[in-house]
Amino acid sequence: MTKKKLASQSAVIMTEMVLPNDTNTLNNLMGGKLMHWMDVVAAIAAQKHSNRIVVTASADSISFKHPIALGNVVTLKSQVTRAFNSSMEVFIEVWAEDIPANKKILTHRAFFTFVAVDQNGRPIEVPEVEPKTEEEVELYEGALRRRQLRLVLAKRMDPKDAVELKSIFNMDNPKES
Ligand SMILES: CC(C)(COP(=O)(O)OP(=O)(O)OC[C@H]1O[C@@H](n2cnc3c(N)ncnc32)[C@H](O)[C@@H]1OP(=O)(O)O)[C@@H](O)C(=O)NCCC(=O)NCCS
């Protein structure tokens, strides 16, 4: 297996238009439809990194601050930030564009985790990620803390073992500032 792959090799850009069938009664994009697009764009990035079948293991909290209107063009960008054993963290950014008004805003940033599996659905090892740009390095370094947080919340990791996570809260030295 290839030992390492560049983070940028997994990059995906997907463009959609908000059509009447995608909207709620206020003519804004349904949250579930957006999450579907996010799942698809992130799954493609995870597949590109691993060259495997992938399944969604988790989606970190997504909040809906900016409504996306009927007729807007939605651009979703995804890229694997870091791979562990069989799992990969994928970073997703969503942009909504009103082309006639010449307005484009970043509406969402989210992290999804995918697991590469074999034909029987069993987790299988994936290549490591090699970050190059400053942003890729920052995302790579933060990925370990985010992994520990989601595994603790999923009751898959004992909080005592979440060393990187504890260090940001300074939990081992509570009296120090
Ligand atoms: C995800 C799945 C393959 C994990 O299988 P498992 O038997 O629990 O396997 P393991 O305990 O060996 O975990 C495998 C990897 O998944 C990761 N993982 C499992 N649950 C996770 C979660 N909630 N969040 C983040 N990562 C998770 C583990 O950390 C591990 O990562 P690593 O190999 O990089 O260390 C399995 O739970 C599954 O198939 N889930 C259904 C996936 C699916 O259908 N998704 C679509 C939703 S409808």
GROMACS .gro file of C-alpha atoms and ligand atoms in nm:
model
  225
    1MET     CA    1   0.000   0.000   0.000
    2THR     CA    2   0.116   0.360  -0.066
    3LYS     CA    3   0.254   0.486   0.265
    4LYS     CA    4   0.151   0.850   0.227
    5LYS     CA    5  -0.066   1.059  -0.003
    6LEU     CA    6  -0.081   1.436  -0.030
    7ALA     CA    7  -0.386   1.589   0.137
    8SER     CA    8  -0.453   1.780  -0.186
    9GLN     CA    9  -0.487   1.454  -0.383
   10SER     CA   10  -0.823   1.398  -0.213
   11ALA     CA   11  -0.966   1.744  -0.294
   12VAL     CA   12  -1.317   1.752  -0.440
   13ILE     CA   13  -1.534   2.041  -0.557
   14MET     CA   14  -1.906   1.979  -0.614
   15THR     CA   15  -2.152   2.236  -0.747
   16GLU     CA   16  -2.530   2.219  -0.708
   17MET     CA   17  -2.822   2.457  -0.764
   18VAL     CA   18  -3.104   2.489  -0.511
   19LEU     CA   19  -3.419   2.379  -0.696
   20PRO     CA   20  -3.783   2.392  -0.572
   21ASN     CA   21  -3.774   2.026  -0.465
   22ASP     CA   22  -3.478   2.097  -0.233
   23THR     CA   23  -3.648   2.371  -0.029
   24ASN     CA   24  -3.862   2.417   0.282
   25THR     CA   25  -4.180   2.628   0.292
   26LEU     CA   26  -3.972   2.947   0.323
   27ASN     CA   27  -3.804   2.866  -0.008
   28ASN     CA   28  -3.470   2.795   0.160
   29LEU     CA   29  -3.258   2.485   0.119
   30MET     CA   30  -3.365   2.198   0.350
   31GLY     CA   31  -3.097   2.113   0.607
   32GLY     CA   32  -3.123   1.743   0.527
   33LYS     CA   33  -3.058   1.806   0.158
   34LEU     CA   34  -2.745   2.005   0.241
   35MET     CA   35  -2.624   1.728   0.475
   36HIS     CA   36  -2.678   1.478   0.193
   37TRP     CA   37  -2.460   1.684  -0.042
   38MET     CA   38  -2.199   1.721   0.236
   39ASP     CA   39  -2.199   1.344   0.290
   40VAL     CA   40  -2.152   1.281  -0.083
   41VAL     CA   41  -1.871   1.534  -0.137
   42ALA     CA   42  -1.690   1.409   0.175
   43ALA     CA   43  -1.731   1.042   0.081
   44ILE     CA   44  -1.573   1.112  -0.260
   45ALA     CA   45  -1.271   1.276  -0.091
   46ALA     CA   46  -1.234   0.975   0.144
   47GLN     CA   47  -1.258   0.738  -0.154
   48LYS     CA   48  -0.995   0.934  -0.345
   49HIS     CA   49  -0.758   0.915  -0.049
   50SER     CA   50  -0.811   0.547   0.028
   51ASN     CA   51  -0.913   0.399  -0.309
   52ARG     CA   52  -1.161   0.195  -0.104
   53ILE     CA   53  -1.529   0.166  -0.030
   54VAL     CA   54  -1.599   0.410   0.255
   55VAL     CA   55  -1.880   0.445   0.508
   56THR     CA   56  -1.978   0.750   0.713
   57ALA     CA   57  -1.882   0.692   1.077
   58SER     CA   58  -1.973   1.036   1.215
   59ALA     CA   59  -2.060   1.395   1.129
   60ASP     CA   60  -1.952   1.661   1.377
   61SER     CA   61  -2.206   1.920   1.486
   62ILE     CA   62  -2.350   2.124   1.200
   63SER     CA   63  -2.538   2.446   1.269
   64PHE     CA   64  -2.750   2.635   1.021
   65LYS     CA   65  -2.677   3.005   1.064
   66HIS     CA   66  -2.725   3.129   0.708
   67PRO     CA   67  -3.028   3.015   0.507
   68ILE     CA   68  -2.947   2.925   0.146
   69ALA     CA   69  -3.213   3.052  -0.093
   70LEU     CA   70  -3.392   2.890  -0.384
   71GLY     CA   71  -3.187   2.951  -0.699
   72ASN     CA   72  -2.855   2.988  -0.513
   73VAL     CA   73  -2.558   2.796  -0.644
   74VAL     CA   74  -2.399   2.585  -0.371
   75THR     CA   75  -2.032   2.493  -0.392
   76LEU     CA   76  -1.905   2.222  -0.161
   77LYS     CA   77  -1.532   2.163  -0.116
   78SER     CA   78  -1.389   1.865   0.068
   79GLN     CA   79  -1.046   1.728   0.149
   80VAL     CA   80  -0.909   1.462   0.383
   81THR     CA   81  -0.725   1.631   0.671
   82ARG     CA   82  -0.575   1.324   0.837
   83ALA     CA   83  -0.600   0.947   0.827
   84PHE     CA   84  -0.560   0.722   1.129
   85ASN     CA   85  -0.583   0.343   1.090
   86SER     CA   86  -0.898   0.280   0.887
   87SER     CA   87  -1.064   0.617   0.950
   88MET     CA   88  -1.022   0.950   0.775
   89GLU     CA   89  -1.132   1.295   0.885
   90VAL     CA   90  -1.272   1.505   0.599
   91PHE     CA   91  -1.304   1.884   0.610
   92ILE     CA   92  -1.596   2.034   0.420
   93GLU     CA   93  -1.665   2.397   0.330
   94VAL     CA   94  -1.993   2.513   0.181
   95TRP     CA   95  -2.038   2.835  -0.018
   96ALA     CA   96  -2.373   2.982  -0.127
   97GLU     CA   97  -2.373   3.211  -0.427
   98ASP     CA   98  -2.641   3.442  -0.559
   99ILE     CA   99  -2.497   3.487  -0.906
  100PRO     CA  100  -2.729   3.765  -1.033
  101ALA     CA  101  -2.658   3.965  -0.714
  102ASN     CA  102  -2.286   3.884  -0.732
  103LYS     CA  103  -2.283   3.766  -0.367
  104LYS     CA  104  -2.102   3.460  -0.235
  105ILE     CA  105  -2.080   3.362   0.132
  106LEU     CA  106  -1.920   3.082   0.328
  107THR     CA  107  -2.215   2.917   0.503
  108HIS     CA  108  -2.073   2.602   0.664
  109ARG     CA  109  -1.752   2.435   0.776
  110ALA     CA  110  -1.776   2.080   0.905
  111PHE     CA  111  -1.581   1.762   0.974
  112PHE     CA  112  -1.706   1.416   0.881
  113THR     CA  113  -1.532   1.087   0.957
  114PHE     CA  114  -1.527   0.800   0.710
  115VAL     CA  115  -1.401   0.445   0.754
  116ALA     CA  116  -1.253   0.247   0.465
  117VAL     CA  117  -1.396  -0.104   0.454
  118ASP     CA  118  -1.346  -0.424   0.257
  119GLN     CA  119  -1.618  -0.605   0.062
  120ASN     CA  120  -1.748  -0.751   0.390
  121GLY     CA  121  -1.772  -0.412   0.560
  122ARG     CA  122  -1.468  -0.472   0.779
  123PRO     CA  123  -1.241  -0.171   0.849
  124ILE     CA  124  -0.922  -0.174   0.644
  125GLU     CA  125  -0.600   0.029   0.671
  126VAL     CA  126  -0.561   0.351   0.470
  127PRO     CA  127  -0.254   0.554   0.362
  128GLU     CA  128  -0.130   0.837   0.585
  129VAL     CA  129  -0.196   1.198   0.484
  130GLU     CA  130   0.090   1.432   0.403
  131PRO     CA  131  -0.014   1.796   0.460
  132LYS     CA  132   0.177   2.063   0.264
  133THR     CA  133   0.014   2.406   0.290
  134GLU     CA  134  -0.016   2.605   0.614
  135GLU     CA  135  -0.392   2.539   0.626
  136GLU     CA  136  -0.343   2.165   0.563
  137VAL     CA  137  -0.086   2.146   0.845
  138GLU     CA  138  -0.320   2.329   1.083
  139LEU     CA  139  -0.609   2.098   0.995
  140TYR     CA  140  -0.382   1.792   1.027
  141GLU     CA  141  -0.260   1.896   1.372
  142GLY     CA  142  -0.611   1.970   1.502
  143ALA     CA  143  -0.745   1.639   1.373
  144LEU     CA  144  -0.609   1.436   1.664
  145ARG     CA  145  -0.790   1.649   1.924
  146ARG     CA  146  -1.113   1.640   1.722
  147ARG     CA  147  -1.083   1.260   1.687
  148GLN     CA  148  -1.040   1.222   2.062
  149LEU     CA  149  -1.338   1.449   2.132
  150ARG     CA  150  -1.569   1.257   1.898
  151LEU     CA  151  -1.452   0.919   2.025
  152VAL     CA  152  -1.503   1.026   2.388
  153LEU     CA  153  -1.854   1.155   2.302
  154ALA     CA  154  -1.929   0.828   2.121
  155LYS     CA  155  -1.811   0.640   2.432
  156ARG     CA  156  -1.540   0.475   2.226
  157MET     CA  157  -1.253   0.631   2.419
  158ASP     CA  158  -1.195   0.672   2.790
  159PRO     CA  159  -1.156   1.047   2.860
  160LYS     CA  160  -0.842   0.956   3.059
  161ASP     CA  161  -0.678   0.845   2.733
  162ALA     CA  162  -0.764   1.165   2.543
  163VAL     CA  163  -0.424   1.318   2.609
  164GLU     CA  164  -0.424   1.589   2.337
  165LEU     CA  165  -0.778   1.689   2.428
  166LYS     CA  166  -0.691   1.721   2.797
  167SER     CA  167  -0.394   1.939   2.714
  168ILE     CA  168  -0.611   2.212   2.557
  169PHE     CA  169  -0.825   2.229   2.873
  170ASN     CA  170  -0.513   2.199   3.092
  171MET     CA  171  -0.699   1.929   3.288
  172ASP     CA  172  -0.387   1.773   3.437
  173ASN     CA  173  -0.284   2.103   3.598
  174PRO     CA  174  -0.617   2.265   3.690
  175LYS     CA  175  -0.459   2.534   3.911
  176GLU     CA  176  -0.230   2.666   3.640
  177SER     CA  177  -0.366   2.932   3.408
  178LIG     C1  178  -1.798   0.270   1.106
  178LIG     C2  179  -1.781   0.120   1.126
  178LIG     C3  180  -1.720   0.057   1.002
  178LIG     C4  181  -1.686   0.100   1.245
  178LIG     O1  182  -1.679  -0.041   1.265
  178LIG     P1  183  -1.629  -0.105   1.403
  178LIG     O2  184  -1.654  -0.248   1.398
  178LIG     O3  185  -1.683  -0.026   1.517
  178LIG     O4  186  -1.475  -0.090   1.387
  178LIG     P2  187  -1.362  -0.036   1.483
  178LIG     O5  188  -1.402  -0.028   1.628
  178LIG     O6  189  -1.242  -0.116   1.448
  178LIG     O7  190  -1.341   0.114   1.432
  178LIG     C5  191  -1.293   0.138   1.303
  178LIG     C6  192  -1.262   0.284   1.290
  178LIG     O8  193  -1.384   0.357   1.298
  178LIG     C7  194  -1.365   0.466   1.386
  178LIG     N1  195  -1.495   0.502   1.442
  178LIG     C8  196  -1.590   0.418   1.484
  178LIG     N2  197  -1.695   0.489   1.531
  178LIG     C9  198  -1.665   0.618   1.514
  178LIG    C10  199  -1.733   0.740   1.542
  178LIG     N3  200  -1.854   0.743   1.597
  178LIG     N4  201  -1.671   0.857   1.512
  178LIG    C11  202  -1.549   0.857   1.457
  178LIG     N5  203  -1.479   0.744   1.426
  178LIG    C12  204  -1.538   0.627   1.457
  178LIG    C13  205  -1.271   0.411   1.492
  178LIG     O9  206  -1.210   0.515   1.564
  178LIG    C14  207  -1.174   0.335   1.404
  178LIG    O10  208  -1.081   0.428   1.348
  178LIG     P3  209  -0.928   0.385   1.321
  178LIG    O11  210  -0.929   0.251   1.252
  178LIG    O12  211  -0.873   0.491   1.231
  178LIG    O13  212  -0.858   0.380   1.453
  178LIG    C15  213  -1.917   0.050   1.161
  178LIG    O14  214  -1.967   0.101   1.283
  178LIG    C16  215  -2.020   0.069   1.053
  178LIG    O15  216  -2.019   0.000   0.952
  178LIG     N6  217  -2.115   0.164   1.075
  178LIG    C17  218  -2.221   0.191   0.979
  178LIG    C18  219  -2.169   0.285   0.871
  178LIG    C19  220  -2.282   0.334   0.785
  178LIG    O16  221  -2.362   0.257   0.740
  178LIG     N7  222  -2.284   0.466   0.763
  178LIG    C20  223  -2.394   0.527   0.696
  178LIG    C21  224  -2.495   0.569   0.798
  178LIG     S1  225  -2.657   0.526   0.755
   0.00000   0.00000   0.00000
